[in-house]
Amino acid sequence: MSAFLPEPSFRHDSPARLGVLLINLGTPAAPTARALRPYLKQFLSDRRVVELPRWLWALILNGVILNVRPRKSAEKYASIWTPQGSPLLVNTRSQAEGLASRLAGEQVVVEFAMRYGQPSVEQGVQKLRAQGVERLLLLPLYPQYAASSSGSALDAAFAALMKLRNMPEVRTVRHYHDHPAYIAALAAQVEAHWRQHGRGEKLLMSFHGVPRYTLDKGDPYPCECHKTGRLLAEALGLAASDYVVCFQSRFGRTEWVKPYTSDVLRELGRQKVGKLDVICPGFAADCLETLEEIAMEGKETFLTAGGGEYRYIPCLNDSTPWLDALASICREQLAGWRPANADLSARKARAQAMGAKA
């Protein structure tokens, strides 16, 4: 049996294309404990996500977490599930379609994949190769680089490429946390909210958290989050006292980067903040962590502590400014990388003269 996947059919007169693979975190197939268990097992088995010794983590994961957490997580997913399916899947598909429409006239094809769950990264790579992609841009949809997010997504892509006999040329987007078009899209999202609802007393920017030791070991993620926060505040004309950057989704007993979003929300509630605007700039699309943890749980924390009005601002999703920004990022990364498709009929004739069938 070959160590490589079968190559797609090839014709010498078929044009070569550029490809973009958008990679997001992933989602279970359904909001049920049965669907959550394999999804969580894949996610929490990733060495970049959990860096404990394998033997120890295997005992914890298989002996405790996978017997308890799937049911609890399923309840949370059920609270945000839509008739079309998982919000993350729906939003990411819409982003891929919007990006594809913007790059359609530039010999660029777009697919999307999930690091965990379906459609897999390997499936995304194979779809692009089947469409004649010879130069591939890998774009994890995480604005700020973290080993556990962007690094893991690229791991999966490289693992898929290792199964190909005829590899495409590859470029990667490491991050876009300070890209002017991304910052402008975030600002446009906040300003649209303000036009409709009025400006709040404070803007809370909640990013996904990471264990503190990852920063100590050289992960740039927290620094990039703070830079995004600063640039967004500057774009909105906010003073330092008008906004706060914090981190959500802490898991386990290990110290994570601070301040914790839950603590900040509780304190702002105690301070009787009357109108609080909340946005999650580290997520390109709404998902469980934004719709359930922040829009629902975060609201309860704030109100219970004595806060006033809590206004969640949706993620960029498929907004026009964001899709335009995404296209801009791709064009910059694809610059100078146009396929040579001149005189394809002559190329085919020469190949057939040498014995090629197609």
Short mmCIF file of C-alpha atoms in Angstrom, two decimals:
data_model
loop_
_atom_site.label_atom_id
_atom_site.label_comp_id
_atom_site.label_asym_id
_atom_site.label_seq_id
_atom_site.Cartn_x
_atom_site.Cartn_y
_atom_site.Cartn_z
CA MET A 1 0.00 0.00 0.00
CA SER A 2 1.30 3.44 -0.95
CA ALA A 3 2.34 5.80 1.82
CA PHE A 4 0.74 8.65 -0.13
CA LEU A 5 -2.80 9.58 -1.03
CA PRO A 6 -3.84 9.10 -4.68
CA GLU A 7 -3.09 12.11 -6.85
CA PRO A 8 -6.00 13.84 -8.61
CA SER A 9 -6.34 13.32 -12.34
CA PHE A 10 -4.15 15.64 -14.40
CA ARG A 11 -4.42 17.21 -17.85
CA HIS A 12 -1.60 19.20 -19.42
CA ASP A 13 -4.09 21.81 -20.64
CA SER A 14 -5.67 22.30 -17.21
CA PRO A 15 -4.87 25.69 -15.68
CA ALA A 16 -2.90 25.84 -12.45
CA ARG A 17 -4.66 27.71 -9.66
CA LEU A 18 -3.85 29.44 -6.42
CA GLY A 19 -5.63 28.16 -3.35
CA VAL A 20 -6.55 29.56 0.05
CA LEU A 21 -7.44 27.25 2.92
CA LEU A 22 -9.17 28.98 5.83
CA ILE A 23 -8.73 26.99 9.06
CA ASN A 24 -10.89 27.49 12.11
CA LEU A 25 -11.01 25.68 15.45
CA GLY A 26 -13.82 23.23 14.88
CA THR A 27 -17.20 22.11 16.13
CA PRO A 28 -19.01 18.92 17.06
CA ALA A 29 -21.43 17.56 14.49
CA ALA A 30 -24.37 17.94 16.84
CA PRO A 31 -25.15 19.38 20.28
CA THR A 32 -25.20 15.95 21.93
CA ALA A 33 -22.94 14.16 24.38
CA ARG A 34 -22.38 11.44 21.79
CA ALA A 35 -21.10 13.97 19.25
CA LEU A 36 -19.10 15.92 21.83
CA ARG A 37 -17.05 12.98 23.07
CA PRO A 38 -14.97 12.33 19.89
CA TYR A 39 -14.68 16.06 19.25
CA LEU A 40 -13.37 16.77 22.74
CA LYS A 41 -11.06 13.75 22.60
CA GLN A 42 -9.47 15.03 19.39
CA PHE A 43 -9.22 18.58 20.70
CA LEU A 44 -7.87 17.75 24.15
CA SER A 45 -5.44 15.13 22.81
CA ASP A 46 -3.57 17.83 20.88
CA ARG A 47 -0.09 18.21 22.39
CA ARG A 48 -0.17 21.94 21.67
CA VAL A 49 -3.42 22.37 23.59
CA VAL A 50 -2.42 20.40 26.69
CA GLU A 51 1.28 20.16 27.46
CA LEU A 52 1.11 17.81 30.43
CA PRO A 53 3.04 14.50 30.28
CA ARG A 54 1.08 12.17 27.98
CA TRP A 55 0.64 9.34 30.50
CA LEU A 56 -0.74 11.70 33.13
CA TRP A 57 -3.05 13.55 30.78
CA ALA A 58 -4.35 10.28 29.28
CA LEU A 59 -5.48 9.20 32.73
CA ILE A 60 -7.21 12.53 33.39
CA LEU A 61 -8.74 12.84 29.94
CA ASN A 62 -10.05 9.30 29.55
CA GLY A 63 -10.78 8.63 33.20
CA VAL A 64 -12.50 11.87 34.16
CA ILE A 65 -13.02 14.56 31.52
CA LEU A 66 -14.51 12.45 28.72
CA ASN A 67 -16.92 10.86 31.17
CA VAL A 68 -18.19 14.18 32.53
CA ARG A 69 -17.63 17.06 30.15
CA PRO A 70 -19.44 15.86 26.96
CA ARG A 71 -22.86 16.09 28.62
CA LYS A 72 -22.17 19.52 30.13
CA SER A 73 -20.69 20.84 26.87
CA ALA A 74 -23.62 19.46 24.88
CA GLU A 75 -26.02 21.53 26.98
CA LYS A 76 -24.02 24.66 26.23
CA TYR A 77 -23.89 23.92 22.50
CA ALA A 78 -27.64 23.26 22.47
CA SER A 79 -28.23 26.77 23.80
CA ILE A 80 -26.61 28.38 20.73
CA TRP A 81 -27.32 25.80 17.99
CA THR A 82 -29.13 27.10 14.91
CA PRO A 83 -31.41 25.38 12.37
CA GLN A 84 -28.44 25.51 9.97
CA GLY A 85 -26.13 23.87 12.52
CA SER A 86 -23.20 25.08 14.57
CA PRO A 87 -22.76 28.87 14.43
CA LEU A 88 -19.01 28.45 13.93
CA LEU A 89 -19.54 26.17 10.94
CA VAL A 90 -22.22 28.43 9.45
CA ASN A 91 -20.13 31.57 9.91
CA THR A 92 -16.89 30.04 8.61
CA ARG A 93 -18.61 28.64 5.53
CA SER A 94 -20.10 32.07 4.85
CA GLN A 95 -16.66 33.67 5.22
CA ALA A 96 -15.16 31.21 2.73
CA GLU A 97 -17.94 31.90 0.24
CA GLY A 98 -17.57 35.66 0.64
CA LEU A 99 -13.80 35.48 0.21
CA ALA A 100 -14.14 33.23 -2.83
CA SER A 101 -16.48 35.70 -4.50
CA ARG A 102 -13.95 38.50 -3.98
CA LEU A 103 -11.05 36.48 -5.39
CA ALA A 104 -12.96 34.67 -8.14
CA GLY A 105 -11.47 36.70 -10.98
CA GLU A 106 -7.90 36.17 -9.81
CA GLN A 107 -7.54 32.42 -10.43
CA VAL A 108 -7.89 31.77 -6.69
CA VAL A 109 -10.08 29.05 -5.19
CA VAL A 110 -11.06 28.99 -1.52
CA GLU A 111 -11.93 26.16 0.85
CA PHE A 112 -12.37 26.04 4.61
CA ALA A 113 -11.54 23.40 7.18
CA MET A 114 -11.71 22.74 10.90
CA ARG A 115 -8.72 21.79 13.03
CA TYR A 116 -10.98 19.48 15.03
CA GLY A 117 -14.07 17.83 13.60
CA GLN A 118 -15.36 18.19 10.06
CA PRO A 119 -14.57 19.22 7.38
CA SER A 120 -11.01 18.21 8.26
CA VAL A 121 -7.87 20.01 7.20
CA GLU A 122 -6.84 16.98 5.15
CA GLN A 123 -10.14 17.11 3.29
CA GLY A 124 -9.63 20.81 2.60
CA VAL A 125 -6.16 20.22 1.18
CA GLN A 126 -7.41 17.40 -1.04
CA LYS A 127 -10.31 19.52 -2.35
CA LEU A 128 -7.89 22.26 -3.37
CA ARG A 129 -5.48 19.84 -5.04
CA ALA A 130 -8.40 18.32 -6.97
CA GLN A 131 -9.13 21.80 -8.36
CA GLY A 132 -5.62 22.18 -9.73
CA VAL A 133 -4.13 24.20 -6.88
CA GLU A 134 -0.34 24.23 -7.17
CA ARG A 135 0.31 27.13 -4.80
CA LEU A 136 -1.45 27.09 -1.47
CA LEU A 137 -1.96 29.77 1.18
CA LEU A 138 -2.77 28.44 4.65
CA LEU A 139 -4.71 30.99 6.68
CA PRO A 140 -5.67 30.08 10.25
CA LEU A 141 -8.56 32.33 11.24
CA TYR A 142 -6.91 33.32 14.52
CA PRO A 143 -5.85 36.99 14.45
CA GLN A 144 -3.33 36.57 17.27
CA TYR A 145 -0.76 33.78 17.05
CA ALA A 146 -0.73 31.12 19.76
CA ALA A 147 0.98 27.76 19.57
CA SER A 148 -2.26 26.14 20.72
CA SER A 149 -4.35 27.74 17.95
CA SER A 150 -2.47 28.94 14.85
CA GLY A 151 0.45 26.61 15.52
CA SER A 152 -1.84 23.62 15.87
CA ALA A 153 -3.79 24.51 12.71
CA LEU A 154 -0.56 24.66 10.73
CA ASP A 155 0.55 21.35 12.27
CA ALA A 156 -2.57 19.73 10.85
CA ALA A 157 -1.99 21.29 7.43
CA PHE A 158 1.64 20.16 7.30
CA ALA A 159 0.59 16.65 8.37
CA ALA A 160 -1.89 16.57 5.48
CA LEU A 161 0.75 17.80 3.03
CA MET A 162 3.07 15.00 4.14
CA LYS A 163 0.57 12.53 2.67
CA LEU A 164 0.81 14.05 -0.82
CA ARG A 165 3.15 12.72 -3.45
CA ASN A 166 3.05 15.95 -5.45
CA MET A 167 3.10 18.76 -2.89
CA PRO A 168 1.98 22.29 -3.76
CA GLU A 169 4.09 25.30 -2.92
CA VAL A 170 2.99 26.66 0.44
CA ARG A 171 2.77 29.99 2.23
CA THR A 172 1.31 30.58 5.67
CA VAL A 173 -0.33 33.47 7.49
CA ARG A 174 1.08 33.46 11.00
CA HIS A 175 -1.16 36.21 12.38
CA TYR A 176 -2.92 39.42 11.42
CA HIS A 177 -3.45 40.94 14.86
CA ASP A 178 -2.22 44.38 13.81
CA HIS A 179 -3.21 44.40 10.15
CA PRO A 180 -4.80 47.79 9.37
CA ALA A 181 -7.72 46.22 7.48
CA TYR A 182 -8.51 43.87 10.38
CA ILE A 183 -8.37 46.72 12.90
CA ALA A 184 -10.57 48.85 10.63
CA ALA A 185 -13.11 46.01 10.34
CA LEU A 186 -13.24 45.68 14.14
CA ALA A 187 -13.69 49.44 14.50
CA ALA A 188 -16.48 49.38 11.92
CA GLN A 189 -18.23 46.62 13.89
CA VAL A 190 -18.12 48.64 17.11
CA GLU A 191 -19.16 51.87 15.41
CA ALA A 192 -22.14 50.15 13.76
CA HIS A 193 -23.21 48.97 17.21
CA TRP A 194 -22.82 52.48 18.63
CA ARG A 195 -24.86 54.02 15.82
CA GLN A 196 -27.72 51.65 16.61
CA HIS A 197 -27.55 51.50 20.41
CA GLY A 198 -25.47 54.46 21.52
CA ARG A 199 -22.00 54.32 23.03
CA GLY A 200 -21.54 52.48 26.30
CA GLU A 201 -19.60 53.71 29.31
CA LYS A 202 -16.81 51.20 28.75
CA LEU A 203 -15.70 48.75 26.05
CA LEU A 204 -14.60 45.34 27.29
CA MET A 205 -12.40 43.35 24.87
CA SER A 206 -12.36 39.68 25.81
CA PHE A 207 -9.79 37.36 24.23
CA HIS A 208 -9.48 33.61 24.66
CA GLY A 209 -7.08 32.82 27.49
CA VAL A 210 -3.95 30.66 27.56
CA PRO A 211 -1.97 29.24 30.50
CA ARG A 212 0.50 31.70 31.96
CA TYR A 213 3.43 29.31 31.44
CA THR A 214 3.02 29.55 27.66
CA LEU A 215 3.89 33.25 27.84
CA ASP A 216 6.86 32.49 30.07
CA LYS A 217 8.06 29.94 27.50
CA GLY A 218 7.90 32.40 24.60
CA ASP A 219 4.36 32.33 23.22
CA PRO A 220 3.55 35.87 21.92
CA TYR A 221 -0.23 35.51 22.16
CA PRO A 222 -1.01 37.75 25.18
CA CYS A 223 1.22 40.52 23.80
CA GLU A 224 -0.53 40.38 20.44
CA CYS A 225 -3.94 40.55 22.14
CA HIS A 226 -2.93 43.70 24.01
CA LYS A 227 -1.63 45.23 20.79
CA THR A 228 -4.92 44.51 19.04
CA GLY A 229 -6.75 46.10 21.96
CA ARG A 230 -4.59 49.20 21.87
CA LEU A 231 -4.92 49.64 18.11
CA LEU A 232 -8.68 49.16 18.22
CA ALA A 233 -8.97 51.71 21.02
CA GLU A 234 -6.91 54.18 19.02
CA ALA A 235 -9.07 53.62 15.94
CA LEU A 236 -12.16 54.34 18.04
CA GLY A 237 -10.62 57.34 19.79
CA LEU A 238 -10.84 55.74 23.24
CA ALA A 239 -8.82 56.81 26.25
CA ALA A 240 -7.08 54.19 28.40
CA SER A 241 -9.89 54.43 30.96
CA ASP A 242 -12.55 53.75 28.33
CA TYR A 243 -11.67 50.13 27.64
CA VAL A 244 -10.23 47.00 29.23
CA VAL A 245 -8.51 43.91 27.78
CA CYS A 246 -9.15 40.60 29.52
CA PHE A 247 -9.03 36.84 28.94
CA GLN A 248 -11.75 34.20 29.07
CA SER A 249 -12.19 30.40 29.03
CA ARG A 250 -9.83 29.46 31.83
CA PHE A 251 -9.64 25.68 32.28
CA GLY A 252 -8.14 23.71 35.17
CA ARG A 253 -6.26 24.95 38.22
CA THR A 254 -3.19 26.31 36.43
CA GLU A 255 -2.76 30.08 36.41
CA TRP A 256 -3.76 31.62 33.09
CA VAL A 257 -2.98 35.06 31.69
CA LYS A 258 -4.83 37.81 33.55
CA PRO A 259 -7.05 39.62 34.09
CA TYR A 260 -9.78 36.99 33.83
CA THR A 261 -12.91 38.16 32.00
CA SER A 262 -15.21 36.81 34.71
CA ASP A 263 -13.36 38.78 37.40
CA VAL A 264 -13.46 41.97 35.33
CA LEU A 265 -17.19 41.61 34.63
CA ARG A 266 -17.87 41.06 38.32
CA GLU A 267 -15.87 44.13 39.29
CA LEU A 268 -17.51 46.33 36.65
CA GLY A 269 -20.88 45.16 37.95
CA ARG A 270 -19.88 46.11 41.49
CA GLN A 271 -18.86 49.53 40.16
CA LYS A 272 -22.42 49.93 38.82
CA VAL A 273 -21.35 50.50 35.22
CA GLY A 274 -24.58 51.48 33.51
CA LYS A 275 -23.87 50.44 29.91
CA LEU A 276 -21.15 47.94 29.06
CA ASP A 277 -20.18 47.08 25.48
CA VAL A 278 -18.45 43.72 25.05
CA ILE A 279 -16.58 42.43 22.01
CA CYS A 280 -14.34 39.40 21.36
CA PRO A 281 -11.69 40.56 18.85
CA GLY A 282 -9.75 37.29 18.95
CA PHE A 283 -12.57 35.34 17.33
CA ALA A 284 -13.18 35.81 13.60
CA ALA A 285 -16.59 34.15 13.89
CA ASP A 286 -19.15 33.73 16.63
CA CYS A 287 -19.01 30.38 18.37
CA LEU A 288 -19.63 28.71 21.73
CA GLU A 289 -17.01 30.86 23.49
CA THR A 290 -18.63 34.10 22.35
CA LEU A 291 -22.34 33.30 22.16
CA GLU A 292 -22.67 31.19 25.30
CA GLU A 293 -19.71 32.05 27.51
CA ILE A 294 -19.64 35.81 26.88
CA ALA A 295 -23.09 36.82 25.58
CA MET A 296 -24.95 34.61 28.10
CA GLU A 297 -22.74 33.67 31.07
CA GLY A 298 -20.85 36.96 30.98
CA LYS A 299 -24.10 38.91 31.01
CA GLU A 300 -25.33 36.97 34.03
CA THR A 301 -22.07 37.61 35.89
CA PHE A 302 -22.22 41.34 35.19
CA LEU A 303 -25.89 41.79 36.05
CA THR A 304 -25.73 39.64 39.18
CA ALA A 305 -22.86 41.80 40.48
CA GLY A 306 -24.98 44.93 40.07
CA GLY A 307 -24.22 46.09 36.54
CA GLY A 308 -26.68 47.87 34.30
CA GLU A 309 -27.10 47.25 30.57
CA TYR A 310 -24.91 44.55 28.97
CA ARG A 311 -24.50 44.79 25.17
CA TYR A 312 -22.66 42.03 23.32
CA ILE A 313 -21.20 43.09 19.96
CA PRO A 314 -21.12 40.18 17.45
CA CYS A 315 -17.87 38.96 15.95
CA LEU A 316 -16.85 40.00 12.46
CA ASN A 317 -18.54 36.94 10.91
CA ASP A 318 -19.41 37.71 7.26
CA SER A 319 -19.58 41.51 7.56
CA THR A 320 -18.54 43.38 4.44
CA PRO A 321 -15.60 45.21 6.07
CA TRP A 322 -14.20 41.92 7.35
CA LEU A 323 -14.56 40.02 4.08
CA ASP A 324 -12.91 42.93 2.29
CA ALA A 325 -10.12 42.85 4.90
CA LEU A 326 -9.71 39.10 4.51
CA ALA A 327 -9.41 39.51 0.74
CA SER A 328 -6.81 42.24 1.27
CA ILE A 329 -4.76 40.00 3.57
CA CYS A 330 -4.88 37.19 1.01
CA ARG A 331 -3.89 39.41 -1.90
CA GLU A 332 -0.86 40.65 0.04
CA GLN A 333 0.20 37.10 0.85
CA LEU A 334 -0.39 35.89 -2.73
CA ALA A 335 1.51 38.80 -4.31
CA GLY A 336 3.93 37.71 -7.03
CA TRP A 337 2.51 34.21 -6.97
CA ARG A 338 0.46 34.08 -10.14
CA PRO A 339 0.21 30.73 -11.96
CA ALA A 340 1.80 30.43 -15.42
CA ASN A 341 -1.13 29.38 -17.60
CA ALA A 342 -0.08 30.83 -20.95
CA ASP A 343 -0.33 28.60 -24.04
CA LEU A 344 -1.86 25.56 -22.34
CA SER A 345 -2.82 23.98 -25.65
CA ALA A 346 0.81 24.06 -26.79
CA ARG A 347 1.89 22.49 -23.49
CA LYS A 348 -0.60 19.70 -23.99
CA ALA A 349 0.55 19.09 -27.56
CA ARG A 350 4.19 18.84 -26.47
CA ALA A 351 3.28 16.45 -23.65
CA GLN A 352 1.22 14.23 -25.97
CA ALA A 353 4.07 14.17 -28.47
CA MET A 354 6.18 12.68 -25.68
CA GLY A 355 3.57 10.04 -24.89
CA ALA A 356 1.25 11.71 -22.37
CA LYS A 357 -2.42 10.70 -22.59
CA ALA A 358 -3.96 13.99 -21.57
#
